[in-house]
CSV table of C-alpha atoms in Angstrom, one decimal:
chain,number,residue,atom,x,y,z
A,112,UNK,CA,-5.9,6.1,-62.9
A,113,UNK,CA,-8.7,7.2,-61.3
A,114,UNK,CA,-10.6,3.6,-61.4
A,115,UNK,CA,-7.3,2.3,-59.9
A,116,UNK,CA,-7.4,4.5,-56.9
A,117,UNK,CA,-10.7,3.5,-56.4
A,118,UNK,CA,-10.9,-0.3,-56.6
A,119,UNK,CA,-7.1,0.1,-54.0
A,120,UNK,CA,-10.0,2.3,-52.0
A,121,UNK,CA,-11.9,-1.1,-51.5
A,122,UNK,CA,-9.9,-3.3,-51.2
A,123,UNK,CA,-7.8,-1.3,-48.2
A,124,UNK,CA,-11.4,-1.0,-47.0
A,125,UNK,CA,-12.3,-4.8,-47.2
A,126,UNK,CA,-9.2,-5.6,-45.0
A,127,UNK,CA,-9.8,-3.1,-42.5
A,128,UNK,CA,-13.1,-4.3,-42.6
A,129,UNK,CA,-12.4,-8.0,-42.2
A,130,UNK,CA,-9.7,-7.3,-39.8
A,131,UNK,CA,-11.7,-5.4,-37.4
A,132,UNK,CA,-14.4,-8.5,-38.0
A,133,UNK,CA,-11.7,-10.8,-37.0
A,134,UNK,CA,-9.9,-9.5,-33.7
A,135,UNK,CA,-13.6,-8.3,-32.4
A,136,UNK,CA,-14.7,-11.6,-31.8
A,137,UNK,CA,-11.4,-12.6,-30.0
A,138,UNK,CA,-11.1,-11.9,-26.1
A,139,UNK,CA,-7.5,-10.6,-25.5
A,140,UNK,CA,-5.6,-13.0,-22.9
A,141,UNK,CA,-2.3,-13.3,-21.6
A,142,UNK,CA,-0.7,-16.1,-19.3
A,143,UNK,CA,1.3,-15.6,-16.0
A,144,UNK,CA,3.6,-17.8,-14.2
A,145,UNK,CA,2.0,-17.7,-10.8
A,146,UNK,CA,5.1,-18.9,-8.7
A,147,UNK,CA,7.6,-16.6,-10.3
A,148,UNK,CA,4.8,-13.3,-10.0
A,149,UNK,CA,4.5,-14.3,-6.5
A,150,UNK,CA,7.7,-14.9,-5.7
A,151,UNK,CA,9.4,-11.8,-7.6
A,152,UNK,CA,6.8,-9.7,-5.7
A,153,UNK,CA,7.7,-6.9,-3.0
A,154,UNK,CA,5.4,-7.8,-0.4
A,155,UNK,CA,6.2,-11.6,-0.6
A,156,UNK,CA,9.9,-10.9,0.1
A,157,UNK,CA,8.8,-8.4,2.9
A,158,UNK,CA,7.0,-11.2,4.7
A,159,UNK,CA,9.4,-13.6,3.8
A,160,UNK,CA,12.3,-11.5,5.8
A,161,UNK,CA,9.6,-10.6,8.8
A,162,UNK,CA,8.5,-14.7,9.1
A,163,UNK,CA,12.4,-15.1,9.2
A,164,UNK,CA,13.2,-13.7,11.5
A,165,UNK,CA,10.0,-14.4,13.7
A,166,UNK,CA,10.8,-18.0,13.5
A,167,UNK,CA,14.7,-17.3,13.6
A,168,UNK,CA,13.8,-15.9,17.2
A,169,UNK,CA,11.8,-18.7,18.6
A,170,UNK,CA,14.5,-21.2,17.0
A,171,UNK,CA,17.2,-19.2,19.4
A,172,UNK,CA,14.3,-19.3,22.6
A,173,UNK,CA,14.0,-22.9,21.7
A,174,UNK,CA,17.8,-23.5,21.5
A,175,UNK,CA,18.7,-21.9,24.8
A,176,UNK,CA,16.4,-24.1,26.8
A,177,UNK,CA,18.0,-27.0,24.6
A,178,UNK,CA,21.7,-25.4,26.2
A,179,UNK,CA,20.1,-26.0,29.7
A,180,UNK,CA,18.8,-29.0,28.9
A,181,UNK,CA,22.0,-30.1,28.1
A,182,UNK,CA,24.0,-28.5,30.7
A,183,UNK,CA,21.6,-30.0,33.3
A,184,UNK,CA,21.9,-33.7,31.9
A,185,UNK,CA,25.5,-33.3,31.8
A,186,UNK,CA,25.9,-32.2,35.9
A,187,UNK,CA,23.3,-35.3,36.0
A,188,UNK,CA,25.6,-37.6,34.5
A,189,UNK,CA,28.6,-36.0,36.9
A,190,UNK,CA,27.0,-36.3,40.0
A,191,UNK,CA,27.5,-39.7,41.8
A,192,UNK,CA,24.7,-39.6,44.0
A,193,UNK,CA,20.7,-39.2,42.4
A,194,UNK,CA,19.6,-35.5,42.8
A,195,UNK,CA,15.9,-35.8,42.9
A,196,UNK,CA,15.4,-31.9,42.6
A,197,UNK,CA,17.2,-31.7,39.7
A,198,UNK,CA,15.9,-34.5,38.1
A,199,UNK,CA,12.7,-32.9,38.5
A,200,UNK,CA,13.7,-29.3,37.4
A,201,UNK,CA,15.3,-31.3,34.4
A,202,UNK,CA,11.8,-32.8,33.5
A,203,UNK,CA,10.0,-29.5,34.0
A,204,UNK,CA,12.4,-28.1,31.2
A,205,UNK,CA,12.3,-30.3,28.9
A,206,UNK,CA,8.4,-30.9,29.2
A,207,UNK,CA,8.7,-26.9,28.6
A,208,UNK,CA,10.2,-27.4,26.0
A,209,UNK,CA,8.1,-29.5,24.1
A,210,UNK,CA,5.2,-27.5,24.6
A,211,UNK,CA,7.2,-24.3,23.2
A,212,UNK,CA,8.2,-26.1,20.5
A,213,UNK,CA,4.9,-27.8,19.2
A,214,UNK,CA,3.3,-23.7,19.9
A,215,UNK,CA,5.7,-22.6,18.0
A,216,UNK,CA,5.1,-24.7,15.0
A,217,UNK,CA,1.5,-24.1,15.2
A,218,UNK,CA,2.2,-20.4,15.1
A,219,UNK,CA,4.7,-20.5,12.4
A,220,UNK,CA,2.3,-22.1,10.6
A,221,UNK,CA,-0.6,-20.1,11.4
A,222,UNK,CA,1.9,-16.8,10.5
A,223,UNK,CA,3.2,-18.4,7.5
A,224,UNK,CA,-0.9,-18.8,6.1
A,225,UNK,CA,-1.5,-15.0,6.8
A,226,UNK,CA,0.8,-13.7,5.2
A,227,UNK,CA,0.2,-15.6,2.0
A,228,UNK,CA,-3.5,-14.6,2.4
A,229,UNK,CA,-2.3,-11.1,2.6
A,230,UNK,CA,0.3,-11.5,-0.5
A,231,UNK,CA,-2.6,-13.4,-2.7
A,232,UNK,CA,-5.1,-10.4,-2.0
A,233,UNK,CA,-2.8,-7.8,-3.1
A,234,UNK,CA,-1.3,-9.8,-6.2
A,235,UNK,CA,-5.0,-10.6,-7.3
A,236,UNK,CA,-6.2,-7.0,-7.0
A,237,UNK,CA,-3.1,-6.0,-8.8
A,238,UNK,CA,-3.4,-8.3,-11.4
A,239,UNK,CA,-7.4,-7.6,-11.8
A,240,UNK,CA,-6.9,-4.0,-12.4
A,241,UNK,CA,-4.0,-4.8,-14.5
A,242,UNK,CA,-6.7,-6.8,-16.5
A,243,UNK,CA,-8.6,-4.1,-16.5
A,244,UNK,CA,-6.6,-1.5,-17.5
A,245,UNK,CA,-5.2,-3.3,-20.7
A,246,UNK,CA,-8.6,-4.7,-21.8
A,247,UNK,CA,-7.3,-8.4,-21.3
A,248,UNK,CA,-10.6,-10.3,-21.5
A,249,UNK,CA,-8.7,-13.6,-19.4
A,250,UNK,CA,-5.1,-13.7,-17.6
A,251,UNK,CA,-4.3,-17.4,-17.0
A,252,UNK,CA,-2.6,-18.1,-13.7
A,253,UNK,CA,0.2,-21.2,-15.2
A,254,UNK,CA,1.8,-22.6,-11.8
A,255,UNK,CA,3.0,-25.8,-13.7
A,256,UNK,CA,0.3,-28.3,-12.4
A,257,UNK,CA,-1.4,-28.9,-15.1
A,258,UNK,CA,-4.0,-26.1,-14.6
A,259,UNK,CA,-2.5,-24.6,-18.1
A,260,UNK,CA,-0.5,-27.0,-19.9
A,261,UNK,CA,0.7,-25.2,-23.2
A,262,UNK,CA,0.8,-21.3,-24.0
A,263,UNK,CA,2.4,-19.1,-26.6
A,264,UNK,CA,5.3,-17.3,-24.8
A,265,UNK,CA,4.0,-14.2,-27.1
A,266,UNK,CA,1.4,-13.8,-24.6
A,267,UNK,CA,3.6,-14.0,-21.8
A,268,UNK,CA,3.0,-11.7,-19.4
A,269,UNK,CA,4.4,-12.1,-16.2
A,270,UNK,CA,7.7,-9.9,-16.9
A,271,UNK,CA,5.3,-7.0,-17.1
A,272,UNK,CA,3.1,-7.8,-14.3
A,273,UNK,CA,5.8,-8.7,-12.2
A,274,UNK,CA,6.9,-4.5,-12.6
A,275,UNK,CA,3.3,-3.8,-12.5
A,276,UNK,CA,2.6,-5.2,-9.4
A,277,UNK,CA,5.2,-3.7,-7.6
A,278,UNK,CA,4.9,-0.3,-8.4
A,279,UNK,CA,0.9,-0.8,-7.2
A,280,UNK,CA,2.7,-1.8,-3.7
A,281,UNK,CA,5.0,0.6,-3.7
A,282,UNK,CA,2.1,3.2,-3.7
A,283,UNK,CA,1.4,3.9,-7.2
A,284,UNK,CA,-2.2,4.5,-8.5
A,285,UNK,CA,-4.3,2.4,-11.1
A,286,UNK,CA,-1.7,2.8,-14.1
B,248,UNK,CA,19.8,35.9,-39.4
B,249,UNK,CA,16.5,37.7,-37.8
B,250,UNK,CA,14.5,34.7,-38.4
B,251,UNK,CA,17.0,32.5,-35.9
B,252,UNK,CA,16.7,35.3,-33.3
B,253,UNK,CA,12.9,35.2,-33.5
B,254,UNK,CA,12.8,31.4,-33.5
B,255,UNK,CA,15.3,32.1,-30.3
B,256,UNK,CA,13.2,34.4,-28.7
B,257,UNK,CA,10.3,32.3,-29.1
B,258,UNK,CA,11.9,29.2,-27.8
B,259,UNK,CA,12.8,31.4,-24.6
B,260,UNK,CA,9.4,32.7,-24.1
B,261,UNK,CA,7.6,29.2,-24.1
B,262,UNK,CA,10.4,28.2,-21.6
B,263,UNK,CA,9.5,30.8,-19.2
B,264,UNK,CA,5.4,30.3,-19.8
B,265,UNK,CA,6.7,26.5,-19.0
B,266,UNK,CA,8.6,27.2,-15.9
B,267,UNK,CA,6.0,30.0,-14.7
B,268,UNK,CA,4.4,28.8,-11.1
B,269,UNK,CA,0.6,27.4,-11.9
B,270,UNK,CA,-1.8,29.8,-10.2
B,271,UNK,CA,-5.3,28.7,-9.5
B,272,UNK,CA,-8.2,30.5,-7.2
B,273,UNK,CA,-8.7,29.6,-4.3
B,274,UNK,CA,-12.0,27.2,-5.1
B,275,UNK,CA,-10.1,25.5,-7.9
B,276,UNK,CA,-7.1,24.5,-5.9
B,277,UNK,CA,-9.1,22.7,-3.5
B,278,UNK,CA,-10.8,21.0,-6.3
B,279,UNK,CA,-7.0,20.2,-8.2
B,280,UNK,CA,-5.6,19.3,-4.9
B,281,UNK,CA,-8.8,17.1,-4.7
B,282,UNK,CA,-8.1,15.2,-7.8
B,283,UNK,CA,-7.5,11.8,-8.1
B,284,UNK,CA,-5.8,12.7,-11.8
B,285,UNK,CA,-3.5,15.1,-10.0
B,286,UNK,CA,-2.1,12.3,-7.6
B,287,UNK,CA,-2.2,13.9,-4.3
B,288,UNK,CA,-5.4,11.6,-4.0
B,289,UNK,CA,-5.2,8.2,-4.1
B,290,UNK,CA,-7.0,5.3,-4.1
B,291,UNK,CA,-6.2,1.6,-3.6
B,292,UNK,CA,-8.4,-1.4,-3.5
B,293,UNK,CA,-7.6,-4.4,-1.8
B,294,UNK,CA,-10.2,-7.2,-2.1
B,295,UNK,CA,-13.5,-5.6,-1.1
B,296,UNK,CA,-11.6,-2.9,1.2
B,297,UNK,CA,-10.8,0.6,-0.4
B,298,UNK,CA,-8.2,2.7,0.6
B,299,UNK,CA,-7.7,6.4,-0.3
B,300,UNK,CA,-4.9,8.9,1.3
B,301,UNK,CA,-5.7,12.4,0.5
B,302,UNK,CA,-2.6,14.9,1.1
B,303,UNK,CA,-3.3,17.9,2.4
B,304,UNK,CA,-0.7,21.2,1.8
B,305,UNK,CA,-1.2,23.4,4.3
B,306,UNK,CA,-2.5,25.8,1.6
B,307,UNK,CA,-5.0,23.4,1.1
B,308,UNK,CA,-5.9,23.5,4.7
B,309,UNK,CA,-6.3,26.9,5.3
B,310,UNK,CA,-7.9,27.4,1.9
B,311,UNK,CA,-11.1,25.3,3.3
B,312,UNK,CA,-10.9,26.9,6.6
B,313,UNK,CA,-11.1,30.2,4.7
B,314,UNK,CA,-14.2,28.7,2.5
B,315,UNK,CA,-15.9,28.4,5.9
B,316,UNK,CA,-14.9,31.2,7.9
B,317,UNK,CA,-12.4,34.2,5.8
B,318,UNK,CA,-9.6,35.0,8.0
B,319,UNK,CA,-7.2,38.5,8.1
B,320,UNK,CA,-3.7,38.4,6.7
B,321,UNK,CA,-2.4,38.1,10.0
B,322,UNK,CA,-4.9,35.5,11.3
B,323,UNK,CA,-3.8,33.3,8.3
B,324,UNK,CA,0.0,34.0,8.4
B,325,UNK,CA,-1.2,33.0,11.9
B,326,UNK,CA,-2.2,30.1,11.4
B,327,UNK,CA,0.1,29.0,8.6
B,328,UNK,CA,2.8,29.2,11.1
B,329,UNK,CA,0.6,26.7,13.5
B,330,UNK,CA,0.5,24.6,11.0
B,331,UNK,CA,3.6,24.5,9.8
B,332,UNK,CA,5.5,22.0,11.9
B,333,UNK,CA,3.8,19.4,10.5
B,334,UNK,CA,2.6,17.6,7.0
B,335,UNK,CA,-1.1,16.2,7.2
B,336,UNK,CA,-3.4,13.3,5.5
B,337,UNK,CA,-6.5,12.1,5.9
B,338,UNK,CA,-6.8,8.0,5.3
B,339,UNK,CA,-10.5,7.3,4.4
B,340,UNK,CA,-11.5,3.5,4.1
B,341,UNK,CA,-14.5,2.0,2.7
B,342,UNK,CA,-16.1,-0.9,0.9
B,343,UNK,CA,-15.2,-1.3,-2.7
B,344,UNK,CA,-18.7,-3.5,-3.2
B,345,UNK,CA,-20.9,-1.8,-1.2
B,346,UNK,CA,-22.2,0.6,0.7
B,347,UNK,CA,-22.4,-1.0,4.1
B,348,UNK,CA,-20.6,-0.1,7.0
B,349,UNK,CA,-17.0,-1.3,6.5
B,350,UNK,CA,-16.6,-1.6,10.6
B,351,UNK,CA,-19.1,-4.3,10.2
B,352,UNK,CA,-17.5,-5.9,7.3
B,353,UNK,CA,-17.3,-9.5,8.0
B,354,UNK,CA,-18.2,-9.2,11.8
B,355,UNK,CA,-17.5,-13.0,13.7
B,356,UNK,CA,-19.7,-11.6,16.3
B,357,UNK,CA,-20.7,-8.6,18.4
B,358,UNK,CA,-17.6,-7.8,20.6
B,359,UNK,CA,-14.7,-7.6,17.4
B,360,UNK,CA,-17.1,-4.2,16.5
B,361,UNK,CA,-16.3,-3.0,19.9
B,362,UNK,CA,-12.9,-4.2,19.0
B,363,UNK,CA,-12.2,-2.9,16.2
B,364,UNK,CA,-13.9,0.9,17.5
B,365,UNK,CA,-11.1,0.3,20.0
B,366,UNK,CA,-8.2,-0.6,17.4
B,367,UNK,CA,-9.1,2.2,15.1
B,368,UNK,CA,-9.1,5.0,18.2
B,369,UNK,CA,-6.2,3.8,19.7
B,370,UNK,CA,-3.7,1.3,17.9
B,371,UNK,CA,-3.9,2.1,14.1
B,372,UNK,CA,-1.8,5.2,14.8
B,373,UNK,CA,0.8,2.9,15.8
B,374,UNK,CA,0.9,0.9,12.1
B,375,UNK,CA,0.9,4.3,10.4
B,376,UNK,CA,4.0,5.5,9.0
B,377,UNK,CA,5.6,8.3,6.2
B,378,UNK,CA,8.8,7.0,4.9
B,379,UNK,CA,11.0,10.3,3.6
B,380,UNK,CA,14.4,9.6,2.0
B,381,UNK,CA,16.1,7.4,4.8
B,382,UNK,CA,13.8,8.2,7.3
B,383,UNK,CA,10.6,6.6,9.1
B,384,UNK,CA,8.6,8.7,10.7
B,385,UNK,CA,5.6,7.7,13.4
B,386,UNK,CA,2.3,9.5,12.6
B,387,UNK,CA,2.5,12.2,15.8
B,388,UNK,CA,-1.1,13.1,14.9
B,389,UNK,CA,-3.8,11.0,14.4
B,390,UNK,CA,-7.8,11.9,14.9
B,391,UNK,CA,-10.6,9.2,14.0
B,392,UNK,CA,-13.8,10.8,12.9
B,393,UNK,CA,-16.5,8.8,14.4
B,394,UNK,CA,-19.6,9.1,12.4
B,395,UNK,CA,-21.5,6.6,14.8
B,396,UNK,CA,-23.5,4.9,11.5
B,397,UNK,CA,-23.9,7.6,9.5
B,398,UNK,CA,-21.5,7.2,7.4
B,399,UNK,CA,-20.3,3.8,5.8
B,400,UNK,CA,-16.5,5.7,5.7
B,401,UNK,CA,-14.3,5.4,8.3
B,402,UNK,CA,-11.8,8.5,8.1
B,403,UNK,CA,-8.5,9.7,9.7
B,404,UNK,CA,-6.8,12.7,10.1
B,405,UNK,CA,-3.0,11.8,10.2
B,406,UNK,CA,0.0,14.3,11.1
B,407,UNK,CA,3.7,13.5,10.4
B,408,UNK,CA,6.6,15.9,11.6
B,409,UNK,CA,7.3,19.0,8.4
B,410,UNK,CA,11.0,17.4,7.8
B,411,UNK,CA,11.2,19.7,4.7
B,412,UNK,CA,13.0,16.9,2.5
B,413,UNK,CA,11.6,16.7,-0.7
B,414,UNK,CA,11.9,13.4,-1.3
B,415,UNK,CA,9.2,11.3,-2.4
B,416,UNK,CA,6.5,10.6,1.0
B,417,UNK,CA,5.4,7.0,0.8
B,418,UNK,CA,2.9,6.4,3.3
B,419,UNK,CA,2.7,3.0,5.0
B,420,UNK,CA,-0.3,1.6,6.8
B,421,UNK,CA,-0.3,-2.5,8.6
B,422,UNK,CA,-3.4,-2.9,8.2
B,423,UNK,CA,-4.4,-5.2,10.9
B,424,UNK,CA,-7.8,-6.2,11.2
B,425,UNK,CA,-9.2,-6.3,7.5
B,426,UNK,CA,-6.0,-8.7,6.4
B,427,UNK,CA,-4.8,-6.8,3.5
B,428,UNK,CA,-1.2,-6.1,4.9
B,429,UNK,CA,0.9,-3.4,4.5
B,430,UNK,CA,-0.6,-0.9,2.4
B,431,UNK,CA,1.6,2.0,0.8
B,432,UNK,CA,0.6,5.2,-0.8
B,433,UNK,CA,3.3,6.9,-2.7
B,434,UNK,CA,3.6,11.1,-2.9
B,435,UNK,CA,6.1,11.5,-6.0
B,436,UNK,CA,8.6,14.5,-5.1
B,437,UNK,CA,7.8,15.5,-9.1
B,438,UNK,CA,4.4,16.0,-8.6
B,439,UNK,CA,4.7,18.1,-5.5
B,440,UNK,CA,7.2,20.6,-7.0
B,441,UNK,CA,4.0,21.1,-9.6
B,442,UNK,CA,1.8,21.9,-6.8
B,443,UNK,CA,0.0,25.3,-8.3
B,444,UNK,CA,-0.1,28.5,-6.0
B,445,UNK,CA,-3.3,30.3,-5.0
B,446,UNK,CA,-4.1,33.5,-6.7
B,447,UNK,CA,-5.5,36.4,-4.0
């Protein structure tokens, strides 16, 4: 009995042993689905609503000069005799609104960029000291261009992160 | 039958030692209201930027003031009552990678420092706000310590109207010149209802 309890003694020990061996040498990773954690993210839908409605007002700024645009080339077409003053005021609209219209694409544009930049800084911080805090040696960013092309949905993580990141945004400290 | 009324009155008694009112000296509050693990302090990196809101109770307030100068009864009941309109913070932000100056963090050239000086004094206040229940409140007082190089910190004394809710405070700064976005700080209601008294 007592040889018995000592040879399970080893061999429980051998396995911890061997185990311990095993998952030492292996770096803990996890995948994430970069569009979904950026598009299930706070911040992203924050921006998302602010650049709407930026570009939803210049759209109305651009569509009332297009009204008067209208309106004027309409009393054009009316009027039997040539009005050279509104001709003119018509072409200083409309070259108006071309101008307005090409700055305003730039701008959406240029809006549209910073506020990625600003979402991507916070996401990676977030997902760093996610990293951090549950040891993960490697989290691999899978957007579905080939950067990661097959991955064990056990080691899924974007669920998780996707919580994660927005409590960080919300205010919470390094969890 | 007497065991279950023992077992009774000891259930009772740890109840009461749990709902008792933490009481610390005065040198250990600061220092519990001053740690990160209790939460009224804390920290958030963003890129190489760091962030860190420190809440300040009142009691907290006139405890250092009393570490510096000791006041009277009625000097501090005083002074609690100045005080008390309001809720204060102080926003502190730094490098996370180095110890350099974080107003010349990625200068273009020399005038953004003397833009960003004039940001800081006069226009952050304005992308500073406490969110309380349903409410959004502008930061009514707002002080930038200038330390003119000597420090690598930049800090700010903020001030927010006392609405007595006790609602979770979520501080939100638009952080406009290091492009990090909005930045929010979050004061759980739990944690200050476990806000420790001050022994005399």
């Amino acid at each position: 009995m007592k040889w018995l309890t000592i040879i399970y003694g080893v061999l429980i020990a051998g396995l911890a042993g061997a185990l311990i061996y095993v998952t030492s040498g292996v770096a803990k990773t996890g995948f994430v689905s970069t569009p979904e954690l950026y598009n299930e993210f706070s911040l992203t839908k924050e921006l998302q609503s602010k650049l709407d409605n930026v570009k939803q007002a210049r759209q109305h700024l651009l569509d009332s000069i297009k009204i008067e645009l209208q309106v004027m080339r309409n009393r054009m077409q009316n009027t039997k005799t040539k009005n050279d003053s509104l001709l003119n005021t018509f072409e200083t609209l409309r070259q108006k609104y071309i101008i307005k219209e090409q700055q305003f694409k730039e701008e959406n544009g240029l809006l549209e960029q910073e506020y990625s930049d600003q979402v991507w800084k916070q996401l990676n911080q977030y997902v760093n000291d996610y990293g951090e805090k549950k040891g993960y040696a490697y989290i691999y960013g899978a957007s579905g261009n080939g950067s990661l092309m097959h991955a064990d949905k056990d080691f899924n993580l974007t669920d998780e992160l996707i919580n994660y990141v927005n409590e960080r945004y919300k205010g919470a400290g390094v969890k | 039958m007497k065991e279950k009324s023992l077992a009774l009155c000891f259930i009772v008694m740890i109840l009461i030692a749990g709902c008792q009112e933490k009481k610390l000296k005065t040198e250990e509050y600061i220092h519990w209201i001053e740690n990160p693990d209790n939460r009224f302090n804390i920290s958030k990196n963003i890129g190489d930027i760091a962030l860190t809101l420190q809440y300040k109770p009142i009691e907290y307030i006139l405890a250092k003031e009393q570490a510096q100068q000791p006041m009277e009864n009625a000097e501090k009941e005083k002074r609690f009552n100045e005080l008390s309109g309001m809720q204060y913070y102080n926003l502190t932000y730094s490098l996370s990678v180095s110890n350099a100056d974080i107003l010349k963090y990625n200068l273009k050239d020399a005038s953004e420092y003397q833009e960003r000086i004039y940001y800081f004094s006069f226009h952050l206040q304005e992308s500073i706000f406490l969110v309380e229940d349903k409410d959004t409140l502008p930061c009514e007082l707002f002080h930038y310590e200038r330390y003119y190089g000597l420090s690598p910190k930049m800090s700010f004394s903020l001030g927010f109207k006392n609405t007595g809710k006790t609602n979770d405070k979520q501080i939100m700064i638009y952080d406009e010149v290091y492009g990090s976005g909005p930045v929010k700080f979050i004061i759980s209601s739990e944690d200050l209802q476990n806000i420790p008294a001050i022994t005399e």
